[in-house]
PDB file of C-alpha atoms and ligand atoms in Angstrom:
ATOM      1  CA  UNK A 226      67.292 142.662  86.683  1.00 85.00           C
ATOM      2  CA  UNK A 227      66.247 139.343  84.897  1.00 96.00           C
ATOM      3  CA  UNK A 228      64.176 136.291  85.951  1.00 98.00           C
ATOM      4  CA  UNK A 229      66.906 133.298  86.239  1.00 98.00           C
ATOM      5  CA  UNK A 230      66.336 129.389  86.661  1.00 98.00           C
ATOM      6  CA  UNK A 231      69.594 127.703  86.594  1.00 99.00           C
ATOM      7  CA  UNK A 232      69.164 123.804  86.437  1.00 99.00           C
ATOM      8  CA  UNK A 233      71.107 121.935  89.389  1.00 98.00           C
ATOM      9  CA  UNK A 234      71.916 125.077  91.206  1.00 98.00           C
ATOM     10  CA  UNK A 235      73.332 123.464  94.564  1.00 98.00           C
ATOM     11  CA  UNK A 236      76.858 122.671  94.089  1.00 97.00           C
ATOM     12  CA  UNK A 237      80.041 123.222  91.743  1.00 98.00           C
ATOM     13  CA  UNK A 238      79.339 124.954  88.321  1.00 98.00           C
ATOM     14  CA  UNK A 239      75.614 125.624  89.530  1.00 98.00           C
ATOM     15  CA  UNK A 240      76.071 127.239  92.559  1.00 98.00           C
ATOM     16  CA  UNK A 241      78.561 129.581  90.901  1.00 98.00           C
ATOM     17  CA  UNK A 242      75.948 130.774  88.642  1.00 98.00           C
ATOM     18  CA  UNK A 243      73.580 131.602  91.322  1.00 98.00           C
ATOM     19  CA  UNK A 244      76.723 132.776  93.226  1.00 98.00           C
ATOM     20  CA  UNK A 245      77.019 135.041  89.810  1.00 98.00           C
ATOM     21  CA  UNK A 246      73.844 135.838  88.877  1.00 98.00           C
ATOM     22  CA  UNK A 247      73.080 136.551  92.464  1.00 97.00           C
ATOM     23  CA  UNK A 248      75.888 139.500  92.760  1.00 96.00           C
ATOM     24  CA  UNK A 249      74.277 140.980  89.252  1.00 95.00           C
ATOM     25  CA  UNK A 250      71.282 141.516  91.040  1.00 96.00           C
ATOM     26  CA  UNK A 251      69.195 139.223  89.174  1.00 98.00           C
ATOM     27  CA  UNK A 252      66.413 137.496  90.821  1.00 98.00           C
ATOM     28  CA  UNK A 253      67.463 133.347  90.812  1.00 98.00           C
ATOM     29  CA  UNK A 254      65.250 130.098  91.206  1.00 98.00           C
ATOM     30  CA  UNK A 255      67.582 126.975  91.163  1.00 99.00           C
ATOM     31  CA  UNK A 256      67.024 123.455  90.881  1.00 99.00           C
ATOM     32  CA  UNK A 257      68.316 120.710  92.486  1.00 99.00           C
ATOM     33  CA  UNK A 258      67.449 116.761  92.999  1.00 98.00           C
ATOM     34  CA  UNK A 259      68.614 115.245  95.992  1.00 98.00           C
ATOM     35  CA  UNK A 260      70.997 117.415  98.183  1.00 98.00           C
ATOM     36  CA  UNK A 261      68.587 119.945 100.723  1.00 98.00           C
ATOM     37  CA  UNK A 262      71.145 120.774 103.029  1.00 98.00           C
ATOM     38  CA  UNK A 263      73.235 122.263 100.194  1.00 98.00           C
ATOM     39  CA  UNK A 264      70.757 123.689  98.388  1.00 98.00           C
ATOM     40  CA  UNK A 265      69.109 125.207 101.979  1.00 98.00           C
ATOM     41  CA  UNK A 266      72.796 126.805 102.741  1.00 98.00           C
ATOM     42  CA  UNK A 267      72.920 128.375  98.596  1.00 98.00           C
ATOM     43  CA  UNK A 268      68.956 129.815  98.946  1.00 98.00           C
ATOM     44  CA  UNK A 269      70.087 130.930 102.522  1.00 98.00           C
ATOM     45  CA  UNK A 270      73.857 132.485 101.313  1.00 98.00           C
ATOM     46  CA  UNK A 271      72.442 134.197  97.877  1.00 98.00           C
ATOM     47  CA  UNK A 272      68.813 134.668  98.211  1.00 98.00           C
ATOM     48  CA  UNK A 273      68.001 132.812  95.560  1.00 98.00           C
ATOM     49  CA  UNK A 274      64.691 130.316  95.428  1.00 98.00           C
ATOM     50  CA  UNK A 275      65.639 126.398  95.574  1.00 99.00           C
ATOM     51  CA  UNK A 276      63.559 124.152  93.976  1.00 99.00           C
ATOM     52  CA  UNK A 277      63.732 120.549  94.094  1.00 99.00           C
ATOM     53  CA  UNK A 278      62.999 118.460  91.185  1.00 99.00           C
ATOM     54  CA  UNK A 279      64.432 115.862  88.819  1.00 99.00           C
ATOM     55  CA  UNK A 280      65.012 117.274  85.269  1.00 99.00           C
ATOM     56  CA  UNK A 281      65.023 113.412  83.654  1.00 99.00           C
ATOM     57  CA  UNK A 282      61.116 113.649  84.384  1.00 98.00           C
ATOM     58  CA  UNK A 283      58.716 116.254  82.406  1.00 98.00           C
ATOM     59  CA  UNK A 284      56.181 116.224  85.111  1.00 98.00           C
ATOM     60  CA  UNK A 285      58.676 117.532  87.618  1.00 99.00           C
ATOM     61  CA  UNK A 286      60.243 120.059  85.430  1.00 99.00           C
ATOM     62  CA  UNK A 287      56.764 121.290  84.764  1.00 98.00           C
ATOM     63  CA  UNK A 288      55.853 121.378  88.153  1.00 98.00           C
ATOM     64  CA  UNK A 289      59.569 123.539  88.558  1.00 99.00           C
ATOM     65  CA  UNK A 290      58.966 125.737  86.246  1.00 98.00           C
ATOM     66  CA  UNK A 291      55.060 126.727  87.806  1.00 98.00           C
ATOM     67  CA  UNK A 292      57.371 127.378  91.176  1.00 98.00           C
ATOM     68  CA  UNK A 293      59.701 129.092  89.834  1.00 98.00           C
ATOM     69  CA  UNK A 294      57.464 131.500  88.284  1.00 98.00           C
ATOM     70  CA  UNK A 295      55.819 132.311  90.710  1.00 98.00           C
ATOM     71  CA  UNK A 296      58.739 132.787  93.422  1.00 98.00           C
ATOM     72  CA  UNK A 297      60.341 134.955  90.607  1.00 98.00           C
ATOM     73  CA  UNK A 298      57.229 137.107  90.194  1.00 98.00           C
ATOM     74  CA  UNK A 299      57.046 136.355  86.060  1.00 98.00           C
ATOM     75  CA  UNK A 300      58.230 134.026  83.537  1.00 98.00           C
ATOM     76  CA  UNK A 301      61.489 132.983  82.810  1.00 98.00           C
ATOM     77  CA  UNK A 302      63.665 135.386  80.934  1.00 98.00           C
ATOM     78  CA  UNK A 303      66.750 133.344  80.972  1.00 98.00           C
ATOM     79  CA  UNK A 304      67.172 129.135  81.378  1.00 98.00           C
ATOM     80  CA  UNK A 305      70.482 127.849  82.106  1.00 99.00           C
ATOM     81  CA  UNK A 306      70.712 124.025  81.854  1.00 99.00           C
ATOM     82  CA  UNK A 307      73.185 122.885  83.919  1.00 98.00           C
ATOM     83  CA  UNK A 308      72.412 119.795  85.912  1.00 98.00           C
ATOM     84  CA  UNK A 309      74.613 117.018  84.722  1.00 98.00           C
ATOM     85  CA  UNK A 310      75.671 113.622  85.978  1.00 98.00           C
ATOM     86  CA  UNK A 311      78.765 111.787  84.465  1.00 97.00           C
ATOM     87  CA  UNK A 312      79.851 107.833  84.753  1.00 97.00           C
ATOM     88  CA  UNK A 313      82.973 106.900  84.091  1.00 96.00           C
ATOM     89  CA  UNK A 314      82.750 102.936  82.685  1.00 97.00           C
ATOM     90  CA  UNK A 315      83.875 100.930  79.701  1.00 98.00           C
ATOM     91  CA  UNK A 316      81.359 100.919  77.392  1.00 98.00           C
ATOM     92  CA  UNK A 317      80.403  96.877  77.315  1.00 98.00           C
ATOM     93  CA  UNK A 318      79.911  97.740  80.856  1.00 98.00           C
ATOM     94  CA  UNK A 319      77.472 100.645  80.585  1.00 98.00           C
ATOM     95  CA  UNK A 320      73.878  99.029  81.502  1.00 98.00           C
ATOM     96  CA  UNK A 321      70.647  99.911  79.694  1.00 98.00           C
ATOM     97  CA  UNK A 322      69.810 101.804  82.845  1.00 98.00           C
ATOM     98  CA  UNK A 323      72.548 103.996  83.164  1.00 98.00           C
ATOM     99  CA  UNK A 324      72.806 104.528  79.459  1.00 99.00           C
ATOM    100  CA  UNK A 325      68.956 105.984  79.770  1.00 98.00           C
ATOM    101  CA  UNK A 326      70.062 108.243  83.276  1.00 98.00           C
ATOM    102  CA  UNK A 327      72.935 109.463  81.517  1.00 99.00           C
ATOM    103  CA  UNK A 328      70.501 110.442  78.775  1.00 99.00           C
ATOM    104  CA  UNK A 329      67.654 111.696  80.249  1.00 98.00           C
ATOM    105  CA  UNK A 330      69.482 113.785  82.900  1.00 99.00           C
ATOM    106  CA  UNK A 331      72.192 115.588  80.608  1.00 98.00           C
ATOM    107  CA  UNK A 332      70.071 115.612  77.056  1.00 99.00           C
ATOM    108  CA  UNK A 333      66.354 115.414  78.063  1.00 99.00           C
ATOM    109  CA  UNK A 334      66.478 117.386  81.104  1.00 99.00           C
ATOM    110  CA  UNK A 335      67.428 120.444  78.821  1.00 99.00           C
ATOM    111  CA  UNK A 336      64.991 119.752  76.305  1.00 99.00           C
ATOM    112  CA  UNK A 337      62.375 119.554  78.834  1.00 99.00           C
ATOM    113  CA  UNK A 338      63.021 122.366  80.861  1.00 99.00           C
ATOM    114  CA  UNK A 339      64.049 124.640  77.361  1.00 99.00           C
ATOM    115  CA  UNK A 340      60.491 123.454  76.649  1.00 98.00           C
ATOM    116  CA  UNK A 341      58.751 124.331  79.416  1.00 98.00           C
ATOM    117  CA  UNK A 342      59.916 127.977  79.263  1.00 98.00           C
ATOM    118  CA  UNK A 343      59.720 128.884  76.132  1.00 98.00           C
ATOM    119  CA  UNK A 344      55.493 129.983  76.095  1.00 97.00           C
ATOM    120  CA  UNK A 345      56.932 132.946  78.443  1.00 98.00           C
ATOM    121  CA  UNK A 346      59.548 133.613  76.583  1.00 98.00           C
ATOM    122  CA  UNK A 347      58.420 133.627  72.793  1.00 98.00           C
ATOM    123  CA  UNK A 348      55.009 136.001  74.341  1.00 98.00           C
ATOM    124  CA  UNK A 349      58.100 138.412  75.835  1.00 98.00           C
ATOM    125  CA  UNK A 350      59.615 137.854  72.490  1.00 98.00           C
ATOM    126  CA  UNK A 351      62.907 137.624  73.734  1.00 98.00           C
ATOM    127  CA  UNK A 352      64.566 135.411  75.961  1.00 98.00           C
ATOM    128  CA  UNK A 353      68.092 132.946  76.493  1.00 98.00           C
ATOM    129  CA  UNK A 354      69.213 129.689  76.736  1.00 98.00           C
ATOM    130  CA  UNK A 355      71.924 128.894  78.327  1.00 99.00           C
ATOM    131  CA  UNK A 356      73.494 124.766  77.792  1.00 99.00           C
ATOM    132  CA  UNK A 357      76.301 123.998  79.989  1.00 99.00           C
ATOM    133  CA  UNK A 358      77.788 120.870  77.304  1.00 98.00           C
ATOM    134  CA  UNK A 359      81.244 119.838  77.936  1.00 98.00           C
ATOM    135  CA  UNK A 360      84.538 119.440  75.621  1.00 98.00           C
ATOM    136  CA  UNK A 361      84.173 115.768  75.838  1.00 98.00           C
ATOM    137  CA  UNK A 362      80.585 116.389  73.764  1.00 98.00           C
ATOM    138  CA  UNK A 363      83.094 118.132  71.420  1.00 98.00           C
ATOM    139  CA  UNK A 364      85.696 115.213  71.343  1.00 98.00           C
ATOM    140  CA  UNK A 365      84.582 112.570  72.724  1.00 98.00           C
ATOM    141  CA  UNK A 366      86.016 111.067  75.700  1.00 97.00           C
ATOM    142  CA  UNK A 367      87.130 107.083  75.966  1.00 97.00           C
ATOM    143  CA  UNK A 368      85.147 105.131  79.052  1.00 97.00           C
ATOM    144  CA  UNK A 369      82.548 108.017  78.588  1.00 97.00           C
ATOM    145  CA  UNK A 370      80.619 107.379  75.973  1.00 98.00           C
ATOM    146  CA  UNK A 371      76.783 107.895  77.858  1.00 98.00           C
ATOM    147  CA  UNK A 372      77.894 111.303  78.867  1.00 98.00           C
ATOM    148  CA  UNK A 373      79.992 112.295  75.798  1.00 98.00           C
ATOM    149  CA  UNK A 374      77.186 111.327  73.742  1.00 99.00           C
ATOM    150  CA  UNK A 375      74.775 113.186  75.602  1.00 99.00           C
ATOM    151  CA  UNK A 376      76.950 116.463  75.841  1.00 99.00           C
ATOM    152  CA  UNK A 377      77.122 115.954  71.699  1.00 98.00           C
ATOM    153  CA  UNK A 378      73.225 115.312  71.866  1.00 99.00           C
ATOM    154  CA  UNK A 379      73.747 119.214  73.274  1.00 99.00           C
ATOM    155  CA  UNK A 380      74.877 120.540  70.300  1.00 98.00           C
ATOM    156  CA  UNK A 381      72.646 119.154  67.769  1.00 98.00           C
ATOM    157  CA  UNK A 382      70.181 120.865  70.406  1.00 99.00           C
ATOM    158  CA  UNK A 383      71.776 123.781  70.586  1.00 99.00           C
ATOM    159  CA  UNK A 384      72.244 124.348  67.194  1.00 99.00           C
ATOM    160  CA  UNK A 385      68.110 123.773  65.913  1.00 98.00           C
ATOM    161  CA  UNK A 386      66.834 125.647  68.798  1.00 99.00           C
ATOM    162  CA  UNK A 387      68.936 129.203  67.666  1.00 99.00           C
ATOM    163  CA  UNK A 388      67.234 128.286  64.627  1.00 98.00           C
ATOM    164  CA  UNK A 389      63.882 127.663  65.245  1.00 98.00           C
ATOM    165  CA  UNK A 390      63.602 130.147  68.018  1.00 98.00           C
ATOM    166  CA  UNK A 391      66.089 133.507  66.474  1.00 98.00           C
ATOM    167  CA  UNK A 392      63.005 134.859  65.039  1.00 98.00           C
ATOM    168  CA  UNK A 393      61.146 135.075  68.236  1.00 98.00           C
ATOM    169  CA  UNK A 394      64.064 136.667  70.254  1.00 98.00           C
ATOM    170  CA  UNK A 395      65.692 133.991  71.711  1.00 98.00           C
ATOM    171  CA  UNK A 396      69.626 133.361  71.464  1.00 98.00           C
ATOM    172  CA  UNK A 397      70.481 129.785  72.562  1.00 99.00           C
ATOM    173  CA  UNK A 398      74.157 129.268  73.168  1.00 99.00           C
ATOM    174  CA  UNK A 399      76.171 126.298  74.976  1.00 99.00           C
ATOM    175  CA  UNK A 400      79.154 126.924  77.209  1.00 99.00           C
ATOM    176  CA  UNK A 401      81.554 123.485  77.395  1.00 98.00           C
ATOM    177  CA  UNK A 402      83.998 123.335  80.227  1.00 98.00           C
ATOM    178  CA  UNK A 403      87.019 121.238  80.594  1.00 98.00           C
ATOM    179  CA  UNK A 404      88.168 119.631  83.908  1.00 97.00           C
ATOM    180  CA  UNK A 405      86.776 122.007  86.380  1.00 98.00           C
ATOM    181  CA  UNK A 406      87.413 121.806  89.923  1.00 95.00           C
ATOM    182  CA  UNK A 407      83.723 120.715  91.622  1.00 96.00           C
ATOM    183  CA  UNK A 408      82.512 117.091  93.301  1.00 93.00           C
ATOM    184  CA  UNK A 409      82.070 115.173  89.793  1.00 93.00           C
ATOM    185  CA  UNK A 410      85.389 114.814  89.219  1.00 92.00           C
ATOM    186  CA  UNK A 411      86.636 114.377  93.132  1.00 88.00           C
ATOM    187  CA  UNK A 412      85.459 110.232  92.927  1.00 85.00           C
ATOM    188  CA  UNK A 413      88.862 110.892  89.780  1.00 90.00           C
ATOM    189  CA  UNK A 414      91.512 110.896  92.238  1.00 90.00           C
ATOM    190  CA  UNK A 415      94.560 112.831  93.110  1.00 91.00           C
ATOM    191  CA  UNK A 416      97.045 110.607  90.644  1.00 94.00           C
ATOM    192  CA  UNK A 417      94.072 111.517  87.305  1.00 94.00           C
ATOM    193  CA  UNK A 418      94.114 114.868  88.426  1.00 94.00           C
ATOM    194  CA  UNK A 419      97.824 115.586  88.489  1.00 95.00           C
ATOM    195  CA  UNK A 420      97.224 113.728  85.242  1.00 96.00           C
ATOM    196  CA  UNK A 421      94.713 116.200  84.205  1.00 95.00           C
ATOM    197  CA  UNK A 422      96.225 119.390  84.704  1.00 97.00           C
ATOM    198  CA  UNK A 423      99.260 118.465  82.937  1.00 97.00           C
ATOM    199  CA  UNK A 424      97.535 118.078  80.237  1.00 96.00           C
ATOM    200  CA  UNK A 425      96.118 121.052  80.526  1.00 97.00           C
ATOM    201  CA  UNK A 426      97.824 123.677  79.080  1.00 98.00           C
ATOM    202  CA  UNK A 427      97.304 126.428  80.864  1.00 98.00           C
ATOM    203  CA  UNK A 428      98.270 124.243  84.043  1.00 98.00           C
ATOM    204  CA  UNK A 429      95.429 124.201  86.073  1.00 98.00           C
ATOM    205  CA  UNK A 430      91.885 122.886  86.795  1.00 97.00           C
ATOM    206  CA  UNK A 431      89.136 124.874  85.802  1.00 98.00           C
ATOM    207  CA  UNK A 432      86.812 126.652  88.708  1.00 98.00           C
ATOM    208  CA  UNK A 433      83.599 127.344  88.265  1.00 98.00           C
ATOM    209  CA  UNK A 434      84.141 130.949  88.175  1.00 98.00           C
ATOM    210  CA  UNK A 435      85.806 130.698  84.588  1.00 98.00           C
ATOM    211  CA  UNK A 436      82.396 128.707  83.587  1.00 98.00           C
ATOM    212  CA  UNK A 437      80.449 131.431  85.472  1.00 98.00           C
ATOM    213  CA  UNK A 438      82.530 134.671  83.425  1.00 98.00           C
ATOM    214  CA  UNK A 439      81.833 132.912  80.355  1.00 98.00           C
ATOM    215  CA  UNK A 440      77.596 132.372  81.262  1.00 98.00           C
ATOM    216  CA  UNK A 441      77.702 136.386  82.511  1.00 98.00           C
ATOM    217  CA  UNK A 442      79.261 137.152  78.960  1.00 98.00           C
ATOM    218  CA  UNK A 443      77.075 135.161  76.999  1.00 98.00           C
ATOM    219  CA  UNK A 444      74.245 136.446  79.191  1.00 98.00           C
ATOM    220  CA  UNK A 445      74.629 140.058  78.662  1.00 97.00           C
ATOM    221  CA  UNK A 446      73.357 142.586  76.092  1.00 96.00           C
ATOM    222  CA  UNK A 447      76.274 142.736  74.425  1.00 97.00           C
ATOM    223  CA  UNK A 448      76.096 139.119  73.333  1.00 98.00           C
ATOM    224  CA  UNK A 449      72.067 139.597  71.618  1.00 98.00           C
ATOM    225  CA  UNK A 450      73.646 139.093  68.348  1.00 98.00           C
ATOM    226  CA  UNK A 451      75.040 135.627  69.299  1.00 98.00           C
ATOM    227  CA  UNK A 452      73.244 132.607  68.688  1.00 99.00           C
ATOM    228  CA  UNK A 453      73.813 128.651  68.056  1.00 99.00           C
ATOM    229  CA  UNK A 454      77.728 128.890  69.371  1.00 98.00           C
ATOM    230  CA  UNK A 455      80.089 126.871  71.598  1.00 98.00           C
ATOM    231  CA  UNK A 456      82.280 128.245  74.063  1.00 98.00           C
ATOM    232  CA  UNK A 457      84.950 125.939  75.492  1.00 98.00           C
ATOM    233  CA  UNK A 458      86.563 127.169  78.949  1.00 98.00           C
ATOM    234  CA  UNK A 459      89.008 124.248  79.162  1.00 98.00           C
ATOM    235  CA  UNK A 460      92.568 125.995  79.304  1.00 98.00           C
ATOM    236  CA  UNK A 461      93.116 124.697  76.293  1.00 98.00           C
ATOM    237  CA  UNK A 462      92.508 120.757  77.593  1.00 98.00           C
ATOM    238  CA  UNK A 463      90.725 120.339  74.171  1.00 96.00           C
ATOM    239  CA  UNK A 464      92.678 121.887  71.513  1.00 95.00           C
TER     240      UNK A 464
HETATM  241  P1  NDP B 734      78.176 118.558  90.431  1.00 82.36           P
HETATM  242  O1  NDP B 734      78.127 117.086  90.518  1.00 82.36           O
HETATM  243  O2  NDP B 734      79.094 119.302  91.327  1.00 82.36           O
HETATM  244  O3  NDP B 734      76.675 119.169  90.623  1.00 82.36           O
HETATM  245  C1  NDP B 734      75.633 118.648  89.856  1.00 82.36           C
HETATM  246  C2  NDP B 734      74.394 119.458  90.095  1.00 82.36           C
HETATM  247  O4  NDP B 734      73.334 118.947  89.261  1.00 82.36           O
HETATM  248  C3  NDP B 734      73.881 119.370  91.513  1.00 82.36           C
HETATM  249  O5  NDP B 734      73.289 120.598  91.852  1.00 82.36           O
HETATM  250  C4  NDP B 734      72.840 118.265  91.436  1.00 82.36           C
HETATM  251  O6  NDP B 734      71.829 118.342  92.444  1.00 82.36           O
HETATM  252  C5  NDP B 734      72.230 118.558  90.076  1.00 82.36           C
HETATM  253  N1  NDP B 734      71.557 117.415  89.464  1.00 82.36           N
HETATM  254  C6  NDP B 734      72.094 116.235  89.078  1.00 82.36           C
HETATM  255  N2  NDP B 734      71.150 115.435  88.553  1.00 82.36           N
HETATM  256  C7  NDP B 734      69.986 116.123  88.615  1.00 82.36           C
HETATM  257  C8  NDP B 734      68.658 115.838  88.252  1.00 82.36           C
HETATM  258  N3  NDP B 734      68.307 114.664  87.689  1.00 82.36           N
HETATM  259  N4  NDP B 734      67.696 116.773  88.465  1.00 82.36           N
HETATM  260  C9  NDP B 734      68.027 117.958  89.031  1.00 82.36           C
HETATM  261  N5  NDP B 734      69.272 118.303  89.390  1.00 82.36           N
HETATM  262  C10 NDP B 734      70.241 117.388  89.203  1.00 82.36           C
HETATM  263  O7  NDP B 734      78.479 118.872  88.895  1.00 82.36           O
HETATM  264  P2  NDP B 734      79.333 120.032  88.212  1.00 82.36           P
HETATM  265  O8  NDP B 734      79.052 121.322  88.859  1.00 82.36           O
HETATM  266  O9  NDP B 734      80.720 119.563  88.089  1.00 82.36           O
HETATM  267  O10 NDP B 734      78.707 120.012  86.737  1.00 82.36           O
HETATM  268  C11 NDP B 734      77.679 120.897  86.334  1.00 82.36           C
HETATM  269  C12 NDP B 734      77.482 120.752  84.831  1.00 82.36           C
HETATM  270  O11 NDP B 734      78.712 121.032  84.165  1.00 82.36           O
HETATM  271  C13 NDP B 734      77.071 119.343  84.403  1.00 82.36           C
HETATM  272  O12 NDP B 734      76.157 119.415  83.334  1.00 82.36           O
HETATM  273  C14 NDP B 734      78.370 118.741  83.926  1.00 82.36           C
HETATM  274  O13 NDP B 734      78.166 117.711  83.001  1.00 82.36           O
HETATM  275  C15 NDP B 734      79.032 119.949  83.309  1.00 82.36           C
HETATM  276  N6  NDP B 734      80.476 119.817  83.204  1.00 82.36           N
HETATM  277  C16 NDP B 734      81.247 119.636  84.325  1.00 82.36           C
HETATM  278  C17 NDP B 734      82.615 119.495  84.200  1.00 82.36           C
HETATM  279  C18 NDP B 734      83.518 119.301  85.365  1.00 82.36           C
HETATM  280  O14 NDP B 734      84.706 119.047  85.132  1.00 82.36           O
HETATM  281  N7  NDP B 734      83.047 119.419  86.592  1.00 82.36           N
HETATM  282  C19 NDP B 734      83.265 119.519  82.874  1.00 82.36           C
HETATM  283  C20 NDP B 734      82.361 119.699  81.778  1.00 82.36           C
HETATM  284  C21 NDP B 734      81.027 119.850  81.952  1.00 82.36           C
HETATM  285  P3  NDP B 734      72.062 117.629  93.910  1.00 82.36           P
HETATM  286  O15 NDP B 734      73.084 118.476  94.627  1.00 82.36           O
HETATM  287  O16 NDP B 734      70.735 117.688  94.555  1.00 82.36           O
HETATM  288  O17 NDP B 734      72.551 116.249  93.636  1.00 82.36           O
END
């Protein structure tokens, strides 16, 4: 049984993980920013501890991580960041504001809660991290630049934290999905969808259980000798 925080833990890709993590009898603190009655129904559904915070600001994120320590009885063994936004706009249309939300939720928001939790960890001398990036980090997606650049802002921080933290027992990994079925992509429509999957090809959206099978594997014992990779679960969307 491990000590979980999953970033933005209420709906979609999130609430699978705590969903997953929840059935492999881990103990789970989640975060979330705005949505109570969701999160209320997960914590109620899955036992798990909801937390509300916004991971864009450090004093938050340490005030999350104090909570969730002490609901899960420890420190953090394992950090999966997860809380995204996206925003779908031409890029002379992208304002300084939403370039800096796009930013600080996707990029910083990992670096500050991977920095938060790593004290706990590096004393245990083991520990993971978890990124949830996105193919579009991996190849860039047109009228998407905030959030492709972020999700590529992943990887460069994916890649120096297995590094810099290997030696202490911590594997940092980042799992990018393609199109998966959850809320940020219903505002796409039915047409872009139809779109989507055809272009996907295996033929179908993405759930969040395929994102969830490839967390489990990357969070189990049999993945401790894999560090700074990228697994895409996009049917092939990307290839
Ligand atoms: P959803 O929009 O369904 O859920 C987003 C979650 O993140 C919610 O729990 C939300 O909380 C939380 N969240 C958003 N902003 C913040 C914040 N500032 N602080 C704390 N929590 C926050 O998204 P998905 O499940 O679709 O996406 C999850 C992750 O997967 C994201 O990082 C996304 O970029 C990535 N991804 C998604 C893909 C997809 O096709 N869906 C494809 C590739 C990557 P609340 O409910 O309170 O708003």
């Amino acid at each position: 049984m491990k000590r979980i925080l999953i970033s933005g833990g209420s709906r979609g890709i999130g609430r699978g993980l705590v969903e997953a993590f929840g059935r492999n009898g881990d103990k789970v603190a989640f975060i979330y920013k705005n949505n109570h009655e969701a999160a209320e129904e997960v914590a109620k559904t899955t036992g798990a501890v909801a937390i509300c915070a916004d991971v864009s600001d450090p004093n938050q994120v340490r005030r999350a991580v104090k909570e969730a320590e002490q609901a899960l009885g420890g420190s953090v063994e394992m950090l999966i960041n997860n809380a995204g936004i996206s925003l779908i706009s031409v890029m002379q249309d992208v304002t300084d504001a939403q370039w800096r939300e796009i930013l600080d939720t996707n990029l910083s928001g990992a670096f500050y809660l991977s920095r938060e939790v790593l004290s706990g960890m590096i004393s245990a001398k083991k520990g993971r991290i978890i990124h949830i990036g996105s193919m579009w980090g991996k190849v860039g997606a047109s009228c998407e630049v905030a959030y492709s650049a972020a999700k590529a802002g992943l990887r460069g921080l994916t890649l120096s934290m297995a590094k810099e933290l290997a030696p202490s027992g911590i594997t940092v990994n980042c799992v990018e999905p393609g199109v998966i079925d959850t809320a940020m992509n219903a505002k796409l429509g039915k047409e872009t969808l139809a779109a989507l999957v055809d272009e996907t090809p295996v033929g179908r959206l993405g759930t969040p259980e395929d994102v969830s099978a490839a967390v489990l594997f990357l969070a189990s014992d049999a993945a401790s000798f894999i560090t700074g990779q990228f697994l895409t679960v996009d049917g092939g969307f990307a290839l």
